[in-house]
Coordinates of C-alpha atoms in Angstrom, one line a residue:
M1 CA 57.7 -9.6 -38.8
S2 CA 55.8 -6.5 -40.0
R3 CA 53.4 -6.7 -42.9
P4 CA 54.1 -5.1 -46.3
S5 CA 52.6 -1.7 -46.7
D6 CA 50.3 -2.9 -49.4
H7 CA 48.9 -5.9 -47.4
I8 CA 45.2 -6.3 -47.1
D9 CA 43.3 -8.9 -45.1
S10 CA 40.5 -9.5 -47.6
A11 CA 39.1 -8.3 -50.9
D12 CA 36.5 -6.3 -49.1
E13 CA 39.2 -4.1 -47.6
R14 CA 39.8 -2.5 -51.0
A15 CA 36.2 -1.3 -51.2
R16 CA 36.2 0.2 -47.7
P17 CA 36.6 4.0 -47.7
A18 CA 39.2 5.6 -45.6
R19 CA 37.9 6.8 -42.2
D20 CA 39.0 8.5 -39.2
S21 CA 40.1 6.1 -36.4
D22 CA 37.9 8.0 -33.9
D23 CA 34.7 7.2 -35.9
I24 CA 32.5 4.4 -34.6
T25 CA 30.0 2.7 -36.7
Q26 CA 27.0 1.5 -34.7
P27 CA 25.1 -1.6 -35.9
K28 CA 21.7 -0.9 -37.3
L29 CA 18.8 -2.1 -35.2
G30 CA 15.8 -3.4 -37.0
P31 CA 12.3 -3.8 -35.4
V32 CA 13.3 -7.0 -33.6
G33 CA 16.5 -5.4 -32.4
W34 CA 14.7 -2.4 -31.0
L35 CA 12.1 -4.7 -29.3
R36 CA 14.9 -6.8 -27.8
W37 CA 16.6 -3.6 -26.5
F38 CA 13.4 -2.2 -25.0
W39 CA 12.7 -5.6 -23.3
R40 CA 16.1 -5.6 -21.8
Q41 CA 15.7 -2.1 -20.5
L42 CA 12.3 -2.8 -19.1
T43 CA 13.3 -6.0 -17.3
S44 CA 16.4 -4.6 -15.7
M45 CA 16.5 -4.2 -11.9
R46 CA 17.3 -0.5 -12.2
T47 CA 14.0 0.0 -14.2
A48 CA 12.0 -2.0 -11.7
L49 CA 13.3 0.1 -8.8
F50 CA 12.6 3.3 -10.8
L51 CA 9.0 2.1 -11.5
L52 CA 8.5 1.2 -7.9
L53 CA 9.6 4.7 -6.8
L54 CA 7.4 6.2 -9.6
L55 CA 4.4 4.2 -8.4
A56 CA 4.9 5.5 -4.9
L57 CA 5.0 9.1 -6.2
A58 CA 1.9 8.5 -8.4
A59 CA 0.0 7.5 -5.3
V60 CA 0.6 10.8 -3.6
P61 CA -2.3 12.7 -5.3
G62 CA -4.7 10.1 -3.9
S63 CA -3.9 11.3 -0.4
L64 CA -4.2 15.0 -1.3
V65 CA -7.7 15.0 -2.7
P66 CA -10.7 12.8 -1.9
Q67 CA -11.3 9.7 -4.0
R68 CA -14.6 8.7 -5.5
A69 CA -14.1 5.1 -4.4
A70 CA -13.5 5.9 -0.7
D71 CA -15.2 9.3 -0.2
P72 CA -17.8 10.2 -2.8
N73 CA -19.4 12.8 -0.6
G74 CA -16.0 14.4 -0.1
V75 CA -15.5 14.6 -3.9
T76 CA -18.9 16.4 -4.2
Q77 CA -18.0 18.8 -1.5
Y78 CA -14.6 19.4 -3.2
F79 CA -16.4 20.5 -6.4
V80 CA -18.5 22.9 -4.3
D81 CA -15.5 24.4 -2.5
N82 CA -13.3 24.5 -5.6
P83 CA -15.5 25.1 -8.6
D84 CA -12.6 26.2 -10.9
L85 CA -9.9 23.7 -9.8
A86 CA -12.1 20.6 -9.4
P87 CA -13.0 20.2 -13.1
V88 CA -9.3 20.4 -14.1
L89 CA -8.4 17.8 -11.6
D90 CA -11.2 15.6 -12.7
K91 CA -9.9 15.7 -16.3
V92 CA -6.6 14.2 -15.2
Q93 CA -8.4 11.6 -13.1
A94 CA -7.1 13.0 -9.8
F95 CA -10.3 11.8 -8.0
D96 CA -9.8 8.3 -9.4
V97 CA -6.1 8.0 -8.9
Y98 CA -5.8 4.3 -8.3
T99 CA -7.9 3.4 -11.4
S100 CA -6.5 6.1 -13.7
V101 CA -4.9 5.4 -17.0
W102 CA -1.5 6.8 -15.8
F103 CA -1.4 5.0 -12.5
S104 CA -2.5 1.7 -14.2
S105 CA 0.2 2.1 -16.8
I106 CA 2.9 2.4 -14.2
Y107 CA 1.4 -0.5 -12.3
L108 CA 1.4 -2.8 -15.4
L109 CA 4.9 -1.8 -16.4
L110 CA 6.2 -2.5 -12.9
F111 CA 4.4 -5.9 -13.0
V112 CA 6.0 -6.8 -16.4
S113 CA 9.4 -5.5 -15.3
L114 CA 9.4 -7.6 -12.1
I115 CA 8.2 -10.7 -14.0
G116 CA 11.0 -10.2 -16.6
C117 CA 13.5 -9.9 -13.8
V118 CA 12.4 -12.8 -11.7
I119 CA 12.0 -15.6 -14.3
P120 CA 15.5 -15.5 -15.8
R121 CA 17.1 -15.1 -12.4
T122 CA 15.1 -18.0 -11.0
K123 CA 16.4 -20.3 -13.8
H124 CA 19.9 -19.0 -13.3
H125 CA 19.7 -19.6 -9.5
F126 CA 18.2 -23.1 -10.0
D127 CA 21.1 -24.0 -12.3
A128 CA 23.6 -22.6 -9.7
L129 CA 22.0 -24.8 -7.0
R130 CA 22.6 -27.9 -9.1
A131 CA 26.2 -26.9 -10.1
K132 CA 29.3 -27.9 -8.2
P133 CA 31.5 -25.2 -6.6
P134 CA 34.1 -23.9 -9.1
R135 CA 37.7 -25.3 -9.3
T136 CA 40.3 -24.0 -7.0
P137 CA 42.2 -21.0 -8.6
A138 CA 45.9 -21.6 -9.3
R139 CA 47.0 -18.5 -7.3
L140 CA 45.1 -18.2 -4.1
S141 CA 47.4 -15.4 -3.0
R142 CA 45.5 -12.9 -5.2
L143 CA 42.3 -13.5 -3.3
A144 CA 40.9 -11.9 -0.1
G145 CA 42.1 -13.1 3.3
F146 CA 45.0 -15.2 1.9
T147 CA 46.6 -17.2 4.8
T148 CA 49.0 -20.1 5.0
R149 CA 49.9 -22.8 7.4
D150 CA 52.6 -25.4 7.4
V151 CA 52.3 -29.0 8.7
Q152 CA 55.7 -30.5 9.7
P153 CA 56.7 -34.1 8.6
A154 CA 56.7 -35.2 12.2
D155 CA 52.9 -34.7 12.3
G156 CA 52.5 -37.5 9.7
A157 CA 49.9 -35.5 7.7
S158 CA 49.3 -35.8 4.0
P159 CA 47.6 -33.3 1.7
A160 CA 44.6 -35.7 1.4
S161 CA 44.2 -36.0 5.2
V162 CA 44.6 -32.2 5.7
I163 CA 42.0 -31.4 3.0
D164 CA 39.7 -34.1 4.4
S165 CA 39.6 -32.5 7.8
A166 CA 39.1 -29.0 6.2
R167 CA 36.2 -30.4 4.2
T168 CA 34.6 -31.8 7.4
L169 CA 35.0 -28.4 9.0
L170 CA 33.5 -26.6 6.1
K171 CA 30.5 -28.9 5.9
R172 CA 29.8 -28.2 9.6
Q173 CA 29.7 -24.5 8.6
R174 CA 27.1 -25.4 5.9
Y175 CA 29.3 -25.0 2.9
R176 CA 28.8 -27.1 -0.2
T177 CA 32.2 -28.7 -1.0
V178 CA 34.0 -30.6 -3.7
V179 CA 37.6 -31.9 -3.6
F180 CA 40.1 -31.6 -6.5
T181 CA 43.4 -33.5 -6.8
G182 CA 46.4 -32.8 -8.9
A183 CA 50.1 -32.2 -9.0
D184 CA 52.2 -29.1 -8.4
R185 CA 53.5 -27.8 -11.8
K186 CA 57.0 -27.1 -10.5
T187 CA 57.7 -30.1 -8.3
G188 CA 55.2 -32.6 -9.5
L189 CA 54.3 -33.4 -5.9
E190 CA 50.7 -34.1 -4.8
T191 CA 48.3 -31.2 -4.5
V192 CA 44.8 -31.6 -3.0
S193 CA 42.2 -28.8 -2.6
V194 CA 38.7 -28.3 -1.5
S195 CA 36.4 -25.7 -3.0
A196 CA 33.5 -24.6 -0.8
E197 CA 30.6 -22.3 -1.4
R198 CA 27.6 -21.1 0.7
G199 CA 25.2 -18.2 0.8
Y200 CA 22.7 -19.5 -1.8
M201 CA 20.0 -18.3 0.5
R202 CA 21.0 -14.7 -0.3
E203 CA 19.9 -15.1 -3.9
T204 CA 16.9 -17.1 -2.7
G205 CA 15.8 -14.3 -0.4
N206 CA 16.3 -11.8 -3.3
L207 CA 14.0 -13.9 -5.5
V208 CA 11.5 -14.3 -2.7
F209 CA 11.5 -10.6 -2.2
H210 CA 10.8 -9.8 -5.9
S211 CA 8.3 -12.7 -6.3
A212 CA 6.4 -11.5 -3.3
L213 CA 6.2 -8.0 -4.8
V214 CA 4.7 -9.6 -7.9
G215 CA 2.3 -11.5 -5.6
I216 CA 1.2 -8.2 -4.0
L217 CA 0.7 -6.6 -7.4
I218 CA -1.4 -9.6 -8.6
T219 CA -3.4 -9.8 -5.4
V220 CA -4.2 -6.1 -5.2
G221 CA -4.8 -5.7 -9.0
V222 CA -6.8 -8.8 -9.6
G223 CA -8.1 -9.9 -6.2
G224 CA -9.2 -6.4 -5.3
G225 CA -11.7 -6.6 -8.1
F226 CA -13.8 -9.1 -6.0
G227 CA -14.2 -6.6 -3.1
Y228 CA -16.5 -3.7 -2.5
Q229 CA -16.8 -0.6 -0.4
G230 CA -19.9 1.2 0.7
Q231 CA -21.0 4.0 3.1
R232 CA -24.1 4.3 5.2
V233 CA -25.3 6.9 7.7
V234 CA -27.2 5.2 10.6
V235 CA -29.1 7.2 13.2
E236 CA -29.5 6.0 16.8
G237 CA -32.2 3.3 16.9
Q238 CA -32.0 2.6 13.1
T239 CA -30.9 -0.7 11.6
F240 CA -28.7 -1.2 8.6
V241 CA -29.1 -4.4 6.5
N242 CA -26.2 -5.4 4.3
T243 CA -28.1 -5.3 1.0
L244 CA -27.2 -3.3 -2.1
L245 CA -30.2 -0.9 -1.8
A246 CA -29.4 -0.1 1.8
Y247 CA -26.1 1.8 1.0
D248 CA -26.0 5.5 0.6
S249 CA -23.0 5.1 -1.8
F250 CA -21.5 1.9 -3.1
N251 CA -18.3 1.1 -5.0
P252 CA -18.0 -2.5 -6.3
G253 CA -14.9 -4.1 -7.7
R254 CA -14.7 -5.1 -11.4
F255 CA -15.7 -8.7 -10.6
F256 CA -18.2 -8.0 -7.9
D257 CA -21.2 -10.3 -7.5
D258 CA -24.3 -9.6 -5.4
D259 CA -23.8 -12.9 -3.8
A260 CA -20.7 -11.5 -2.0
L261 CA -23.0 -9.5 0.3
S262 CA -23.6 -11.4 3.5
P263 CA -27.1 -10.5 4.8
Y264 CA -26.2 -9.4 8.3
Q265 CA -27.8 -6.5 10.3
I266 CA -26.3 -3.7 12.4
T267 CA -28.4 -1.6 14.8
L268 CA -26.9 1.6 16.2
D269 CA -28.0 1.4 19.8
S270 CA -26.2 4.5 21.0
F271 CA -23.4 6.8 20.1
S272 CA -21.3 8.6 22.6
A273 CA -18.5 11.2 22.2
T274 CA -16.1 12.5 24.8
Y275 CA -14.7 16.0 24.5
E276 CA -11.8 17.8 26.2
T277 CA -13.1 20.1 28.9
Q278 CA -10.1 20.6 31.2
S279 CA -7.5 22.2 28.9
L280 CA -8.5 25.6 27.5
K281 CA -6.0 25.2 24.6
A282 CA -7.7 22.0 23.5
F283 CA -11.2 22.8 24.7
G284 CA -13.8 20.9 22.7
Q285 CA -11.4 18.6 21.0
P286 CA -12.7 15.0 20.6
L287 CA -11.1 12.4 22.8
D288 CA -13.1 9.4 22.0
Y289 CA -16.0 8.2 19.8
D290 CA -17.9 5.0 20.6
A291 CA -20.7 3.5 18.6
A292 CA -22.5 0.8 20.5
V293 CA -24.2 -1.6 18.1
S294 CA -26.2 -4.8 18.1
T295 CA -25.5 -7.2 15.3
T296 CA -27.2 -10.3 13.7
D297 CA -25.0 -12.4 11.4
A298 CA -26.2 -14.3 8.3
D299 CA -27.0 -17.4 10.5
G300 CA -29.2 -15.3 12.8
N301 CA -26.8 -15.2 15.8
P302 CA -27.1 -11.9 17.7
S303 CA -24.2 -10.2 19.4
E304 CA -23.2 -6.8 20.7
A305 CA -20.1 -4.8 19.9
N306 CA -18.5 -1.3 20.0
I307 CA -17.1 0.4 16.9
K308 CA -14.4 3.0 17.5
V309 CA -12.0 5.0 15.3
N310 CA -9.3 2.5 14.0
D311 CA -11.2 -0.3 15.8
P312 CA -13.6 -1.7 13.2
L313 CA -16.2 -4.3 13.6
K314 CA -15.6 -7.6 11.7
I315 CA -18.8 -9.3 10.5
G316 CA -19.8 -11.3 7.5
G317 CA -16.4 -11.0 5.8
T318 CA -16.4 -7.2 6.0
D319 CA -14.8 -4.6 8.2
V320 CA -17.1 -1.9 9.4
Y321 CA -15.2 1.4 10.1
L322 CA -16.5 4.4 12.0
L323 CA -15.9 7.4 9.6
G324 CA -17.9 10.3 11.0
N325 CA -20.7 11.4 13.2
G326 CA -23.1 14.2 13.9
Y327 CA -26.6 15.1 15.0
A328 CA -29.9 14.1 13.6
P329 CA -32.7 16.3 14.9
T330 CA -36.1 14.5 15.0
I331 CA -38.4 16.9 13.1
T332 CA -42.2 16.5 12.8
V333 CA -44.4 18.5 10.4
R334 CA -48.2 18.7 10.8
N335 CA -50.8 20.1 8.5
P336 CA -53.3 22.7 9.6
A337 CA -55.6 19.9 10.8
G338 CA -52.9 18.6 13.1
D339 CA -52.2 15.4 11.1
V340 CA -48.6 14.3 10.9
V341 CA -47.3 14.6 7.3
F342 CA -43.6 14.2 8.0
T343 CA -41.6 12.9 10.9
D344 CA -38.0 11.7 10.8
S345 CA -34.6 12.0 12.4
V346 CA -32.8 14.0 9.7
P347 CA -28.9 13.8 9.7
F348 CA -27.4 17.2 9.6
L349 CA -23.9 17.5 8.1
P350 CA -21.2 19.1 10.4
Q351 CA -19.7 22.3 9.1
D352 CA -17.0 23.0 11.7
A353 CA -15.2 21.4 14.6
N354 CA -18.0 22.5 17.0
L355 CA -20.5 20.6 14.9
T356 CA -22.5 23.5 13.6
S357 CA -24.5 21.4 11.2
L358 CA -26.5 22.0 8.0
G359 CA -29.5 19.9 7.0
V360 CA -32.5 19.8 4.6
V361 CA -36.1 18.8 5.2
K362 CA -38.4 18.0 2.2
V363 CA -42.2 17.6 2.7
P364 CA -43.6 16.7 -0.7
D365 CA -47.1 15.7 0.3
G366 CA -49.8 16.4 3.0
L367 CA -49.5 20.3 2.9
P368 CA -51.2 22.8 0.6
E369 CA -47.8 23.3 -1.1
Q370 CA -44.7 21.3 -1.3
V371 CA -42.4 22.6 1.4
G372 CA -38.6 22.5 1.8
M373 CA -36.6 23.7 4.8
I374 CA -32.9 24.5 5.1
G375 CA -31.9 24.2 8.7
F376 CA -28.9 25.0 10.9
F377 CA -28.3 23.1 14.1
Y378 CA -26.2 24.5 16.9
P379 CA -25.3 22.0 19.7
T380 CA -24.3 24.8 22.0
Q381 CA -25.8 28.0 20.5
S382 CA -24.2 31.4 20.9
E383 CA -24.7 34.7 19.2
A384 CA -22.0 37.0 17.8
S385 CA -22.2 40.8 18.1
S386 CA -23.3 40.8 14.5
G387 CA -26.3 38.7 15.3
V388 CA -24.9 35.5 13.6
Y389 CA -25.4 32.3 15.5
F390 CA -22.6 29.8 16.0
S391 CA -21.8 26.8 18.2
T392 CA -19.1 27.1 20.9
F393 CA -19.0 23.4 21.9
P394 CA -19.7 20.2 20.0
D395 CA -21.8 18.6 22.8
L396 CA -25.5 19.3 23.5
Q397 CA -25.3 22.1 26.0
Y398 CA -27.8 24.6 24.6
P399 CA -29.2 23.1 21.3
V400 CA -31.0 25.3 18.9
L401 CA -32.4 24.6 15.4
T402 CA -33.1 27.4 12.9
L403 CA -35.2 26.8 9.7
N404 CA -35.6 28.8 6.6
V405 CA -38.8 27.7 4.9
Y406 CA -39.5 27.5 1.1
D407 CA -42.6 26.5 -0.8
G408 CA -43.0 25.5 -4.4
D409 CA -41.8 22.6 -6.6
L410 CA -39.2 20.4 -4.9
G411 CA -38.3 18.8 -8.3
L412 CA -39.0 15.3 -7.0
N413 CA -41.3 14.4 -9.9
D414 CA -38.8 15.3 -12.7
G415 CA -37.2 11.8 -12.6
V416 CA -33.8 13.4 -11.8
P417 CA -31.9 12.0 -8.8
A418 CA -31.5 14.6 -6.1
S419 CA -29.3 14.6 -3.0
V420 CA -31.2 14.5 0.4
Y421 CA -28.6 16.9 1.7
S422 CA -29.3 19.7 -0.7
L423 CA -32.4 21.8 -1.7
D424 CA -32.7 23.4 -5.2
T425 CA -34.5 26.7 -4.4
D426 CA -34.5 28.0 -8.0
T427 CA -38.2 27.2 -8.5
M428 CA -39.2 27.8 -4.9
T429 CA -40.3 30.9 -2.9
Q430 CA -38.5 31.7 0.3
L431 CA -40.9 32.4 3.2
T432 CA -38.7 32.9 6.2
G433 CA -35.1 34.3 6.7
G434 CA -32.9 36.2 4.3
S435 CA -34.6 39.2 2.6
T436 CA -38.1 38.1 3.3
G437 CA -38.4 40.2 6.4
V438 CA -39.7 37.2 8.4
D439 CA -37.5 35.8 11.1
S440 CA -36.2 32.2 10.7
I441 CA -38.0 29.6 12.8
E442 CA -36.1 28.8 16.0
L443 CA -36.7 25.7 17.9
K444 CA -35.3 24.0 21.0
P445 CA -36.0 20.4 21.8
G446 CA -39.7 19.9 22.6
E447 CA -40.8 23.2 21.0
T448 CA -43.3 23.7 18.2
A449 CA -43.6 26.7 15.8
D450 CA -46.1 27.7 13.1
L451 CA -45.2 27.5 9.5
P452 CA -45.8 30.7 7.5
N453 CA -48.9 31.2 5.4
G454 CA -50.9 28.8 7.6
L455 CA -49.2 25.8 6.1
G456 CA -49.1 23.9 9.4
T457 CA -46.7 23.5 12.3
V458 CA -43.1 22.1 12.8
S459 CA -41.7 20.8 16.0
L460 CA -38.3 19.6 17.2
D461 CA -39.1 16.5 19.2
D462 CA -35.6 15.2 20.0
V463 CA -31.9 15.3 19.0
K464 CA -30.2 12.0 18.2
R465 CA -26.7 11.2 17.1
F466 CA -25.8 9.5 13.8
A467 CA -22.7 7.6 12.8
S468 CA -21.3 7.2 9.3
F469 CA -20.1 3.7 8.6
D470 CA -17.7 2.5 5.9
V471 CA -18.2 -1.1 5.0
H472 CA -15.2 -2.6 3.4
H473 CA -14.9 -6.1 1.9
D474 CA -11.4 -7.1 0.8
P475 CA -10.8 -10.8 0.1
T476 CA -7.1 -10.1 -0.5
Q477 CA -6.1 -9.0 3.1
G478 CA -4.8 -12.4 4.1
W479 CA -2.8 -12.8 0.9
V480 CA -1.4 -9.3 1.1
L481 CA -0.3 -10.0 4.7
L482 CA 1.4 -13.2 3.6
F483 CA 3.2 -11.6 0.7
A484 CA 4.2 -8.6 2.9
I485 CA 5.8 -11.1 5.4
L486 CA 7.6 -12.8 2.5
V487 CA 8.9 -9.4 1.2
L488 CA 10.3 -8.6 4.6
A489 CA 11.8 -12.1 5.1
G490 CA 13.3 -12.1 1.6
L491 CA 14.8 -8.6 2.1
L492 CA 16.4 -9.4 5.4
T493 CA 17.8 -12.7 4.0
S494 CA 19.3 -11.0 1.0
L495 CA 20.8 -8.3 3.2
F496 CA 22.3 -10.3 6.1
I497 CA 23.4 -13.6 4.5
P498 CA 26.7 -13.3 2.6
R499 CA 27.4 -15.2 -0.6
R500 CA 31.0 -16.4 -0.4
R501 CA 33.5 -19.0 -1.7
V502 CA 36.4 -20.4 0.3
W503 CA 39.3 -22.6 -0.9
V504 CA 41.8 -24.7 1.1
K505 CA 44.7 -26.1 -0.8
A506 CA 47.3 -28.5 0.6
T507 CA 50.6 -29.0 -1.3
E508 CA 53.3 -31.6 -0.4
R509 CA 56.8 -30.3 -0.2
P510 CA 60.1 -32.2 -1.0
D511 CA 61.0 -32.4 2.7
G512 CA 57.7 -34.2 3.5
S513 CA 55.9 -31.1 5.0
V514 CA 52.5 -30.0 3.8
H515 CA 51.9 -26.3 2.8
V516 CA 48.3 -25.3 3.3
E517 CA 46.7 -22.2 1.8
Y518 CA 43.4 -20.5 2.6
A519 CA 41.6 -17.8 0.7
G520 CA 38.1 -16.5 0.0
L521 CA 36.0 -14.6 -2.6
A522 CA 32.8 -12.8 -2.0
R523 CA 30.0 -12.2 -4.4
G524 CA 29.0 -8.7 -3.5
D525 CA 30.0 -6.8 -0.4
D526 CA 31.2 -9.0 2.4
P527 CA 33.2 -7.0 5.0
R528 CA 33.7 -10.1 7.2
L529 CA 35.2 -12.3 4.6
V530 CA 38.8 -11.8 5.7
E531 CA 37.8 -12.5 9.3
A532 CA 36.0 -15.7 8.2
V533 CA 39.0 -17.0 6.3
A534 CA 41.3 -16.3 9.2
A535 CA 38.9 -18.0 11.6
L536 CA 38.7 -21.1 9.4
A537 CA 42.5 -21.3 9.3
D538 CA 42.8 -21.0 13.0
K539 CA 40.2 -23.6 13.7
H540 CA 41.6 -26.0 11.1
L541 CA 45.3 -25.7 12.0
P542 CA 45.8 -23.6 15.2
G543 CA 48.9 -21.6 15.6
P544 CA 50.4 -18.3 14.3
P545 CA 50.6 -18.2 10.6
P546 CA 54.0 -17.7 9.1
E547 CA 52.7 -15.6 6.3
T548 CA 49.6 -13.4 6.0
K549 CA 48.4 -11.4 3.1
A550 CA 45.1 -9.5 3.1

């Protein structure tokens, strides 16, 4: 019966203004409502995947420019090579990507998002593990893989016995089962069914995957604060002791303690390099680097080892990597009386692939004036038509050292730290090379030359190799490996284990026969569900089915 035209449902209806049926009035969200909405968006799986992708993209700049934590000398060189671009990149923390505000924000949001995803799903999965499989649907014909079988009266089977055998078969296939009994609505005859479910490991693997990701985030973010990384240049014959003052550069974690330094020693016995000499197209390319070292651990046990590229030395809880190498000419300076005022093997920094190297010698005492020298070392010296020297091969075939000499104030008494690889010549006078009209000093191994203005002599006694080592202590390596294995195992489990439900229902007919129905339902994509239901029916009651519906 239709309502009268003046009917209203409530008194409030009179006060409501007429509105267009297409208008939709959204509920107003207060502060709590907006917080709840933001939390649901943040803890959704879609947001977690987006943040994971965004974190990977945010890490890209760290591979494009040097990072202060891993290569402080490279950052310094980048400022020299790019004086205009480097300050701009420094303002956006491009040289400290992994500790930057924007990278840390993405990192923390991803951490919160994964926690918000994992905890509710873990509770839901735990409840599902304790729950029984659902009741058998009334119409199995609507489900996937629907198949029927008929058991004749002569076989003497009952619905209960048929379902009992089906339940046994399903248990062998690792299904959780529960039996339901009832009566057919039309005939009132006995109906027995078994509801079976398996594939809980799929969701378990999914939770393990996401929990392991959280574990990696915690391990790297928190555990990494207990590690440290340092660099040290060691010349052949020199010994490096793992103490804080022995490092050329050192980058501790947030929670670093000096006690974490194991007092071991590493002596660089020799350094050898192998270069390509057969192929003209690759002539001079390095084939192998090998640093032969003698070590003494914290307990005083000596040993010998070889450090190569991608083959670090493990000692005292640290990994010692071979980063770079070059030449360290042994230079001796004597005063006019012949007394030695300076002698050292000075590491020269390589400038090109053929190891044309640049170095600085500072002699603050023992001479009438403070003396500084800027030197170029050529392992295999050659001269261009313009008169410029260069190296044609990185090995010692025809080594030559050239020195430009300066005298004046080295700036060592100003209390301002200065790099041993640079010389500030603003307050010094150039004595050789350049526009002085005096040729630069040239030395071959074993030669000696006079310094200008009677300052003394300088000699090139020997040429040694040096190796640059990176000492890395990371207490999280084992945990990261464990969580990485769990990530892979959880991912594979969630991909290859299907979550499915299967039902078998047996109904007694008036003639004494038993009508058996089989069907299944997948949670997610399961292309083999129909095949699995058919295989179950064939194994349970062999024979061609009289009726099949996919």
